[in-house]
PDB file of C-alpha atoms in Angstrom:
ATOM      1  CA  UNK L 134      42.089 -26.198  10.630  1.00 66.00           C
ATOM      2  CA  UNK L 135      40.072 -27.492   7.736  1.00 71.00           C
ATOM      3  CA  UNK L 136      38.459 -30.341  10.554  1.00 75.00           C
ATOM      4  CA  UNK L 137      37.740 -27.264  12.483  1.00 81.00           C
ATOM      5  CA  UNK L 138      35.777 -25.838  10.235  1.00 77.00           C
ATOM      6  CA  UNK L 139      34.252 -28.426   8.813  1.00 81.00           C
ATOM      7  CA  UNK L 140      32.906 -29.139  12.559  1.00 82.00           C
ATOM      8  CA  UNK L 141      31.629 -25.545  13.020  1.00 81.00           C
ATOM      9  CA  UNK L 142      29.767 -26.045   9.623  1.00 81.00           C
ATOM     10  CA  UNK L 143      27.797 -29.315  10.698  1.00 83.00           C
ATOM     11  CA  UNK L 144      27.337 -28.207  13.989  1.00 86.00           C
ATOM     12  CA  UNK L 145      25.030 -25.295  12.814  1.00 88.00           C
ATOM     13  CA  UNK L 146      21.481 -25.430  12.799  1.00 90.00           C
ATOM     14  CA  UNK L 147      19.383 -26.249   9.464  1.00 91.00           C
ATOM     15  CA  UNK L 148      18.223 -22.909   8.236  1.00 93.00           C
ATOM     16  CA  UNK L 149      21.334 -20.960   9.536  1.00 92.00           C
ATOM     17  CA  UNK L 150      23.216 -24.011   7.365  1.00 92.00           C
ATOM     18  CA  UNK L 151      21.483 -23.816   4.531  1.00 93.00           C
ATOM     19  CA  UNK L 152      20.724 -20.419   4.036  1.00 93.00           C
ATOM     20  CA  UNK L 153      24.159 -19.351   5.232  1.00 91.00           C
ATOM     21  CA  UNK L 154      25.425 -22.226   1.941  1.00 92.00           C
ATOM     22  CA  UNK L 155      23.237 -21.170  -0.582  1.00 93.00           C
ATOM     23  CA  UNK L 156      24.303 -17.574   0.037  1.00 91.00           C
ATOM     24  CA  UNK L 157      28.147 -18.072  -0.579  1.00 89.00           C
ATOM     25  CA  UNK L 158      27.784 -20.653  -3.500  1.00 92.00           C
ATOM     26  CA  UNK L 159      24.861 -17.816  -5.023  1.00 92.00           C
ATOM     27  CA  UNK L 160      27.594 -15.125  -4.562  1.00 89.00           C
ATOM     28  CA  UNK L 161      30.958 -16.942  -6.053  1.00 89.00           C
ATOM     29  CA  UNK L 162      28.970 -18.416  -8.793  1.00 91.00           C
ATOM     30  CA  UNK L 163      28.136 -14.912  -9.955  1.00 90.00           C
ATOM     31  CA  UNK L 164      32.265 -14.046  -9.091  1.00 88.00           C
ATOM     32  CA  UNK L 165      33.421 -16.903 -11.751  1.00 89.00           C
ATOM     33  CA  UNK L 166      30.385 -15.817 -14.016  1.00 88.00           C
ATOM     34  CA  UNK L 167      28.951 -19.398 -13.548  1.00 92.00           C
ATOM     35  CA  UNK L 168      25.608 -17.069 -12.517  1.00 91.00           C
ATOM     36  CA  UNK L 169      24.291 -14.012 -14.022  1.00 91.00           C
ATOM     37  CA  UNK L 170      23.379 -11.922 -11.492  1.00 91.00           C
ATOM     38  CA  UNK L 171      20.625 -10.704 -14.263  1.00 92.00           C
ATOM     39  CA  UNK L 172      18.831 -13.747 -13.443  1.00 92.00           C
ATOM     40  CA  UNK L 173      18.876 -13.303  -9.847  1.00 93.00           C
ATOM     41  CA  UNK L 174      17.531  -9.375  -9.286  1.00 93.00           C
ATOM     42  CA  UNK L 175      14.046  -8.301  -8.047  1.00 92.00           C
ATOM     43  CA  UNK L 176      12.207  -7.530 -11.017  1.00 90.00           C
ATOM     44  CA  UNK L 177       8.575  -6.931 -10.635  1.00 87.00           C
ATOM     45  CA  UNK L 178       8.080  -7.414 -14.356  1.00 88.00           C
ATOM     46  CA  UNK L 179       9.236 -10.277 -15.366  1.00 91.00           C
ATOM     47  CA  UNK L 180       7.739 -11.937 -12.133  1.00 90.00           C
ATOM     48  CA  UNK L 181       4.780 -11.104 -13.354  1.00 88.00           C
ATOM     49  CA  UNK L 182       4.476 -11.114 -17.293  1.00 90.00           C
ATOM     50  CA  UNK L 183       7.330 -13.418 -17.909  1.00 91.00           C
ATOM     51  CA  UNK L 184       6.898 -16.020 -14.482  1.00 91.00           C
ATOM     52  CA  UNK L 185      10.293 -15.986 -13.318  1.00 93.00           C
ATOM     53  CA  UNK L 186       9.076 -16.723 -10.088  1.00 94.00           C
ATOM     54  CA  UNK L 187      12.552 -17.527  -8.513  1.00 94.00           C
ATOM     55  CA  UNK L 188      13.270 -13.623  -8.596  1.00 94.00           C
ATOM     56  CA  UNK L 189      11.401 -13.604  -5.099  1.00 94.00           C
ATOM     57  CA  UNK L 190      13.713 -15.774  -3.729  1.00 94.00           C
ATOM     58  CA  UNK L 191      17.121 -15.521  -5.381  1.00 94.00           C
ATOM     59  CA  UNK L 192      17.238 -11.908  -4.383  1.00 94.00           C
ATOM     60  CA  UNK L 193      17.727 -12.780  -1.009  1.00 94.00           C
ATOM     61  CA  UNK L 194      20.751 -15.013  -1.492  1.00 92.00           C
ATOM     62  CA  UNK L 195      23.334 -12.394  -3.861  1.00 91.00           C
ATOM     63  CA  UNK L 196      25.451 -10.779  -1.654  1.00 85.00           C
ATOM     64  CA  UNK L 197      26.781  -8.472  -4.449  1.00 77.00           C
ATOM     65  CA  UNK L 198      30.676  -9.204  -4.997  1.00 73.00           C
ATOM     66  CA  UNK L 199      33.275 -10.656  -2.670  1.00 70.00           C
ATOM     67  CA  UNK L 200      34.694  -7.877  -0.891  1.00 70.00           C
ATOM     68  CA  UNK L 201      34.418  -6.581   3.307  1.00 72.00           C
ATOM     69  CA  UNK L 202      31.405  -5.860   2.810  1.00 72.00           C
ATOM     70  CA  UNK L 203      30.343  -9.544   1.898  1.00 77.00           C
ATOM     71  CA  UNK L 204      32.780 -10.751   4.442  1.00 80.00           C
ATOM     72  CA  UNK L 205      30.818  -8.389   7.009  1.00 78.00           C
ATOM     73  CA  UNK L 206      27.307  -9.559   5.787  1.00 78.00           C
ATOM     74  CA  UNK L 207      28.541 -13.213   5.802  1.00 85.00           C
ATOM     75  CA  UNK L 208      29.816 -12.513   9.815  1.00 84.00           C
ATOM     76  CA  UNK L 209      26.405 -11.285  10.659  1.00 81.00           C
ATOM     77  CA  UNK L 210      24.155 -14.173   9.069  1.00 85.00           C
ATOM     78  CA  UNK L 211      26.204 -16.898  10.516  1.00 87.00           C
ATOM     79  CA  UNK L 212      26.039 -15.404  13.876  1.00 88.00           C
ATOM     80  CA  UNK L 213      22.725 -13.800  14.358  1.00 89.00           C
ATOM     81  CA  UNK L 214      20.725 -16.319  12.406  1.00 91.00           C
ATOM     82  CA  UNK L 215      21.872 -18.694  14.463  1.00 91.00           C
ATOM     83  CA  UNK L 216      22.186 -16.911  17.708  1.00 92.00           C
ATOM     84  CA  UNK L 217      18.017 -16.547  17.131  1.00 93.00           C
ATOM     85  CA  UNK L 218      17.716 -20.495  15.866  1.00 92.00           C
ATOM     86  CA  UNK L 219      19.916 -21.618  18.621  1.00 91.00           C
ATOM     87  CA  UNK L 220      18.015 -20.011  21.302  1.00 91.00           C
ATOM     88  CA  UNK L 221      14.886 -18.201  21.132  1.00 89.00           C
ATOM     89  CA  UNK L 222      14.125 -20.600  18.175  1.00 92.00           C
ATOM     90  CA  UNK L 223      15.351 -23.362  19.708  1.00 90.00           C
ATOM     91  CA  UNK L 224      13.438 -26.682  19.090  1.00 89.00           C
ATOM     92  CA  UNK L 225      10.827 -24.272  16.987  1.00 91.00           C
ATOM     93  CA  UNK L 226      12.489 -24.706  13.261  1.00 92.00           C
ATOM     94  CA  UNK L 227       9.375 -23.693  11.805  1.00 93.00           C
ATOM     95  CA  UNK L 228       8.642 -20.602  13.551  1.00 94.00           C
ATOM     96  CA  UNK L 229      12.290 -19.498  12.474  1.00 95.00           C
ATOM     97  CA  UNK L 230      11.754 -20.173   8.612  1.00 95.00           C
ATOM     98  CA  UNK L 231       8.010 -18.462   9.057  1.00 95.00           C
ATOM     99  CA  UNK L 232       9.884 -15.443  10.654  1.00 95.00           C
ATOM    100  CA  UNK L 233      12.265 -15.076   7.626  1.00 95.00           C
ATOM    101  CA  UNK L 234       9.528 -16.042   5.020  1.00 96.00           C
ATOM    102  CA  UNK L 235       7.544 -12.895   6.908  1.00 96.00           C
ATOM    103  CA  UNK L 236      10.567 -10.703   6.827  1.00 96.00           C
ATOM    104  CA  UNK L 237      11.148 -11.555   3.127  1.00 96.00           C
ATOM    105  CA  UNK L 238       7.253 -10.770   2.388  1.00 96.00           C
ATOM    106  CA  UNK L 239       7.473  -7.356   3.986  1.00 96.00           C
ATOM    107  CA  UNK L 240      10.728  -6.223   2.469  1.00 95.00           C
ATOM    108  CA  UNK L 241       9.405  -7.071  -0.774  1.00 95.00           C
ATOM    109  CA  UNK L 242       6.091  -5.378  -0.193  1.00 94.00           C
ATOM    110  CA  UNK L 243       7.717  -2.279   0.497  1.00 92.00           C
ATOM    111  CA  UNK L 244      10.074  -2.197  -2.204  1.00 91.00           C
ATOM    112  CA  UNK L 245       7.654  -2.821  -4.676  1.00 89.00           C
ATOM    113  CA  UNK L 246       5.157  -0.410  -3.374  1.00 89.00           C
ATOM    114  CA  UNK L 247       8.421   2.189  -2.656  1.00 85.00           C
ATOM    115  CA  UNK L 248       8.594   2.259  -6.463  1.00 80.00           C
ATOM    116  CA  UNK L 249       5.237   3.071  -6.970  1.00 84.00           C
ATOM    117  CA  UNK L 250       5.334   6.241  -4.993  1.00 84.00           C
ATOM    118  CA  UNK L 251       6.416   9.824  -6.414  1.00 83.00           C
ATOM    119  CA  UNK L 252       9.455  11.437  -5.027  1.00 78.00           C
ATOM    120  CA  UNK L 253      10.936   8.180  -3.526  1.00 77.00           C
ATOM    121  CA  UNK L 254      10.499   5.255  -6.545  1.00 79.00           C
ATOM    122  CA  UNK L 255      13.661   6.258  -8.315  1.00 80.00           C
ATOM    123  CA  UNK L 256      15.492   5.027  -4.289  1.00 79.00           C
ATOM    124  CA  UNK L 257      13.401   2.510  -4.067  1.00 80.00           C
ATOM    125  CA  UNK L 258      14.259   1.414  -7.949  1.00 81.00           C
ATOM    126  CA  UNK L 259      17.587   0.947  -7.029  1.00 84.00           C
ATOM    127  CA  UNK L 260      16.779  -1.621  -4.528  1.00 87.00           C
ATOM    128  CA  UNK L 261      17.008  -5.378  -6.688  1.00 90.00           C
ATOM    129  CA  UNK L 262      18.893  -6.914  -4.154  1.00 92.00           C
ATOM    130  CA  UNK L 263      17.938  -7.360  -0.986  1.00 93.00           C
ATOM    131  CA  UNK L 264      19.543 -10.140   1.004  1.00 91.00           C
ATOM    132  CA  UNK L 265      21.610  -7.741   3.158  1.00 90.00           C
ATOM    133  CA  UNK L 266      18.090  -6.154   4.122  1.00 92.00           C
ATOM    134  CA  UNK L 267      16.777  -9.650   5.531  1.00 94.00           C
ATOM    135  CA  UNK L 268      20.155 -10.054   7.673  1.00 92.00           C
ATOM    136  CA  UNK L 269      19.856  -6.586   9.215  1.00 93.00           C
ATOM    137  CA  UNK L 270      16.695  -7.493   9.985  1.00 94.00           C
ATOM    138  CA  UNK L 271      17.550 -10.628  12.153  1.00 94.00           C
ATOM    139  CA  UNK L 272      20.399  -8.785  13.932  1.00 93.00           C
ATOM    140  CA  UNK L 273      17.509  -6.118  14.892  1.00 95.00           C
ATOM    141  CA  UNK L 274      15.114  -9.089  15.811  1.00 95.00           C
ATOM    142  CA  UNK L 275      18.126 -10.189  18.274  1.00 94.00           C
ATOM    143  CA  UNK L 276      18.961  -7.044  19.572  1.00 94.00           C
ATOM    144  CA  UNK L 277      15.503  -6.322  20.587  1.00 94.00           C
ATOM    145  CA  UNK L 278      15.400 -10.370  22.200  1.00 92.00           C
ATOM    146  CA  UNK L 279      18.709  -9.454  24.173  1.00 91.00           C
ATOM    147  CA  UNK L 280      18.557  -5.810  24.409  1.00 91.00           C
ATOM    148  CA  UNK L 281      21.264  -5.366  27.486  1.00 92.00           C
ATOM    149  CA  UNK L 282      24.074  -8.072  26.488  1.00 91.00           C
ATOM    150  CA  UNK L 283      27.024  -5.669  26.347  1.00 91.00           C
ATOM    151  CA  UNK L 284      29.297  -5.545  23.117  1.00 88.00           C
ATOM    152  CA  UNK L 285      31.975  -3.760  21.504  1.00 84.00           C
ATOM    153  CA  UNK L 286      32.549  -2.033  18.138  1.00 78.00           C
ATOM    154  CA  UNK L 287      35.944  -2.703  16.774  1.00 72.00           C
ATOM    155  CA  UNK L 288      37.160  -2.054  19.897  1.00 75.00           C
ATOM    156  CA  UNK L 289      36.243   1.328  20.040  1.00 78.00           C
ATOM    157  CA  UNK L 290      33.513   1.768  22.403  1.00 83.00           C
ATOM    158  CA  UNK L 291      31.176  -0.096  24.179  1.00 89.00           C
ATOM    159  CA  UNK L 292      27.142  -0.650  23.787  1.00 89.00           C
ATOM    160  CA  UNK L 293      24.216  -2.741  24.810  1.00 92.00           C
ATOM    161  CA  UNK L 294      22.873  -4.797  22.421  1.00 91.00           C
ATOM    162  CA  UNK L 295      19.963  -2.821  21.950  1.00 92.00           C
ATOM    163  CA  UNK L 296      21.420  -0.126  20.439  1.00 92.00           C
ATOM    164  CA  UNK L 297      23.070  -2.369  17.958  1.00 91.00           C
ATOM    165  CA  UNK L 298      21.075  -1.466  14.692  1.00 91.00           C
ATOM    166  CA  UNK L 299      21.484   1.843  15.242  1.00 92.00           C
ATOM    167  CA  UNK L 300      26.126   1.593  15.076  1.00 89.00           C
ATOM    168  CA  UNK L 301      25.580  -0.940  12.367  1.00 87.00           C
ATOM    169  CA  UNK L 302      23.377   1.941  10.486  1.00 88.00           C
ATOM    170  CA  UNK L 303      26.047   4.475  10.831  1.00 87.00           C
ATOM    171  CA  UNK L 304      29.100   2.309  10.502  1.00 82.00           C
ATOM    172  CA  UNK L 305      27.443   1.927   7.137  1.00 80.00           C
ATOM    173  CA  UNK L 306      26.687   5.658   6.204  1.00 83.00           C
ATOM    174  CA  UNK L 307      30.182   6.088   7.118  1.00 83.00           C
ATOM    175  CA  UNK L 308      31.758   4.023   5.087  1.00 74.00           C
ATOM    176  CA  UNK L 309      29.429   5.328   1.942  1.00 73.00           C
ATOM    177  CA  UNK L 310      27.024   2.305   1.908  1.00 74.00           C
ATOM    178  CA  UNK L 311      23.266   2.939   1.291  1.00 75.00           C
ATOM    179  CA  UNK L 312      21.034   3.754   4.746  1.00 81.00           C
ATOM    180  CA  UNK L 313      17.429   2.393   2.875  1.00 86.00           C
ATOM    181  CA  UNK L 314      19.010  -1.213   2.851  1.00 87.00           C
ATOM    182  CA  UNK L 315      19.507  -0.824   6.730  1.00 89.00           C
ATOM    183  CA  UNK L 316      16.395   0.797   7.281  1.00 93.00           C
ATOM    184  CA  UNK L 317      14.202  -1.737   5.481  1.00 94.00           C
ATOM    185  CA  UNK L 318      15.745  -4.348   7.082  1.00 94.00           C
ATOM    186  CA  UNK L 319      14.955  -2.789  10.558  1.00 95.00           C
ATOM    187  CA  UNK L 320      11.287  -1.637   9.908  1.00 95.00           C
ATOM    188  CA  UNK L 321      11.137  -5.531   8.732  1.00 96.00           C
ATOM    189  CA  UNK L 322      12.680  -6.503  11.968  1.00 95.00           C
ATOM    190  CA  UNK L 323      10.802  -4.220  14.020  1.00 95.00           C
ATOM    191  CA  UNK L 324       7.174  -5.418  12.456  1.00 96.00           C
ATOM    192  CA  UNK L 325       8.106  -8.683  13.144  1.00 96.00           C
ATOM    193  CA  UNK L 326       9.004  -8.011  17.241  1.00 95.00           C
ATOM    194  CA  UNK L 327       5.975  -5.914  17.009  1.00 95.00           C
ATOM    195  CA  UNK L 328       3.643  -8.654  16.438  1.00 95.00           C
ATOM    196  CA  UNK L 329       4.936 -11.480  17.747  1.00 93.00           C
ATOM    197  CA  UNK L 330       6.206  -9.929  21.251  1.00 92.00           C
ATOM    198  CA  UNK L 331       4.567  -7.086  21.705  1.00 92.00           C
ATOM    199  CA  UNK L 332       0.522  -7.142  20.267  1.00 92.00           C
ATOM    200  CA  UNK L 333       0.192 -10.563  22.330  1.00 91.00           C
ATOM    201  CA  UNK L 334       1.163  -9.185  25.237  1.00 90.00           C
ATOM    202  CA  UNK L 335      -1.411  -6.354  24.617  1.00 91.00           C
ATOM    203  CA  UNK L 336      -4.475  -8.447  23.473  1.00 89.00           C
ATOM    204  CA  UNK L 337      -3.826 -11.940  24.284  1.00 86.00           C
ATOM    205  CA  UNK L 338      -3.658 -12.648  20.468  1.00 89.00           C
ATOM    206  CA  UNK L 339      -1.262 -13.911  18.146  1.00 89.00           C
ATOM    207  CA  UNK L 340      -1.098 -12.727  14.490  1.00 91.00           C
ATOM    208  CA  UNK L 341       1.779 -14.195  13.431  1.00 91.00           C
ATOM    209  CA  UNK L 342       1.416 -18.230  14.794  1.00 91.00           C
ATOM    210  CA  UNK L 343       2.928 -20.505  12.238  1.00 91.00           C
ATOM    211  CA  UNK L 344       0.571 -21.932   9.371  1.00 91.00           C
ATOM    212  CA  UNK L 345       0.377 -25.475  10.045  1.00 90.00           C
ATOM    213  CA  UNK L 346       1.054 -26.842   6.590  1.00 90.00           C
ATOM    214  CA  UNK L 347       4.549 -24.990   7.194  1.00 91.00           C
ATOM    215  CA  UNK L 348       5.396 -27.397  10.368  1.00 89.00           C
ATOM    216  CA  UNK L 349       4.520 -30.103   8.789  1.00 90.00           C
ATOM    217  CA  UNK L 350       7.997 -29.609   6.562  1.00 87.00           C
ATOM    218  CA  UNK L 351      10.108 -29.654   9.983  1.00 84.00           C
ATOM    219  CA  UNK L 352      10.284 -32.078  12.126  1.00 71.00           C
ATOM    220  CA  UNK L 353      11.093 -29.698  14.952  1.00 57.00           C
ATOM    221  CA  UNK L 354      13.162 -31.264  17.993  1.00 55.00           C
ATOM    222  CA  UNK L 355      11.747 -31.856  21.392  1.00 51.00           C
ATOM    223  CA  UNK L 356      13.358 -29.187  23.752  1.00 49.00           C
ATOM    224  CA  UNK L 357      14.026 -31.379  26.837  1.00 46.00           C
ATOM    225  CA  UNK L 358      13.658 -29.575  30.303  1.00 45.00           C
ATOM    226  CA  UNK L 359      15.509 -31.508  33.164  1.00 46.00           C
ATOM    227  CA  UNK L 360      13.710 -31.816  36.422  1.00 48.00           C
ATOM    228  CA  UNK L 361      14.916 -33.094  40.225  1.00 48.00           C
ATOM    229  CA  UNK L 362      14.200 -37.015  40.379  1.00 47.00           C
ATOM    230  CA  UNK L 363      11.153 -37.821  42.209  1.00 48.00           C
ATOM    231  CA  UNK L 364      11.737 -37.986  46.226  1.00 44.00           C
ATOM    232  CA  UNK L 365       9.798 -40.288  48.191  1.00 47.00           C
ATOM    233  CA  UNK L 366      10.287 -39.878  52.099  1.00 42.00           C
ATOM    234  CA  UNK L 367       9.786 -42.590  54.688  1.00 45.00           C
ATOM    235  CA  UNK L 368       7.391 -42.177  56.852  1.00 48.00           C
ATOM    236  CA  UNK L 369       8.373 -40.786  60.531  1.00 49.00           C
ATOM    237  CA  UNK L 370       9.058 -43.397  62.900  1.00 50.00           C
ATOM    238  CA  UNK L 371       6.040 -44.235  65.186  1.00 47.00           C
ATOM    239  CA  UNK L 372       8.083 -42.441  68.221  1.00 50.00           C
ATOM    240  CA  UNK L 373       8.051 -39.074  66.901  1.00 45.00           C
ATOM    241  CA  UNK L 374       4.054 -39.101  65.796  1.00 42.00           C
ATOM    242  CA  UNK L 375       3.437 -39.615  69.487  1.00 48.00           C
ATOM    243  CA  UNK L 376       5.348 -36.963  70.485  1.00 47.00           C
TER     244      UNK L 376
END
């Protein structure tokens, strides 16, 4: 068992490893109080006045505490993430981190501009975490890639993938969980498809190609395509031309 899993580990691919590692040690070290999750949170603040810089990222790793719903959240980023590195990302490592890095930008934008506006800043105020917003977001990015693989919801009834997002949303309004972290996480997810599947198809242009000091960190691998050997024929014998 313990071989088994230790195989499934390695065989994943880098980001979905790492992120996927730093995730679940960032979540029990806050369990055994070896982390404060007060260090971790999205705080505008003391980004800015104090330079705690590493609020931008460690909010994306805290799962909150151990219970289903981390178990849930844990299911989805080791599947989807690399269900999109595996294939549509496949032999494009960099793309893949620039996707998430994008995705992390926007759902920060809009919480920190969320809790700026009247009416709605007190929600958005709420918001410090917002890991589970980034992996809603890549199970939207991969439902949109493979809109009409068929699936199954505990059973219960049956679904194309496209529709996806939309059970996960009320799976979680059912169960009492907060709709903005859903939400964000598909408005990030459906920015992302917008630009980089749709607008090039429109104009010809790209607005989200990969900076180039970003694939210089990964050495991406080289997707081999196999092709049919070359076939040389013999010429016809000298018979049949003078037929």
């Amino acid at each position: 068992m313990a071989q088994a899993v230790e195989d499934w580990y390695k065989q994943m691919p880098v980001i979905t490893r790492s992120y996927l590692t730093a995730a679940i040690v960032m979540t029990i070290g806050c369990s055994l109080e070896i982390i404060s999750p007060y260090n971790l949170y999205l705080n505008p603040n003391l980004v800015v006045k104090q330079y705690q810089i590493w609020r931008l990222i460690t909010n994306f790793l805290y799962f909150r505490k151990m219970d289903l719903d981390f178990l849930f959240h844990m299911f989805f980023l080791a599947r989807y993430c690399k269900l999109l590195e595996e294939n549509s990302f496949r032999g494009r490592t960099a793309d893949f981190f620039y996707m998430l890095l994008f995705g992390a930008t926007v759902l920060t934008t809009i919480v920190l501009v969320g809790g700026m506006i009247p009416y709605v800043s007190e929600s958005f105020a709420k918001i410090i975490f917002l890991s589970n917003s980034l992996t809603f977001m890549m199970v939207y990015v991969w439902s949109k890639q493979n809109p009409f693989i068929h699936m199954s919801f505990l059973g219960l009834f049956t679904f194309t993938a496209a529709y996806l997002p939309w059970v996960l949303l009320g799976f979680s309004v059912l169960v009492g969980a907060s709709a903005w972290v859903d939400l964000l996480g598909m408005i990030a997810g459906h920015a992302y498809y917008f630009l980089e599947d749709v607008y090039p198809k429109m104009t010809g242009r790209r607005p989200l190609k990969t900076p180039s000091f970003i694939k210089t960190l990964f050495a991406d691998e080289t997707v081999v395509v196999a092709r049919p050997a070359e076939v040389r024929f013999a010429a016809p014998p000298v018979d049949e031309l003078r037929r």
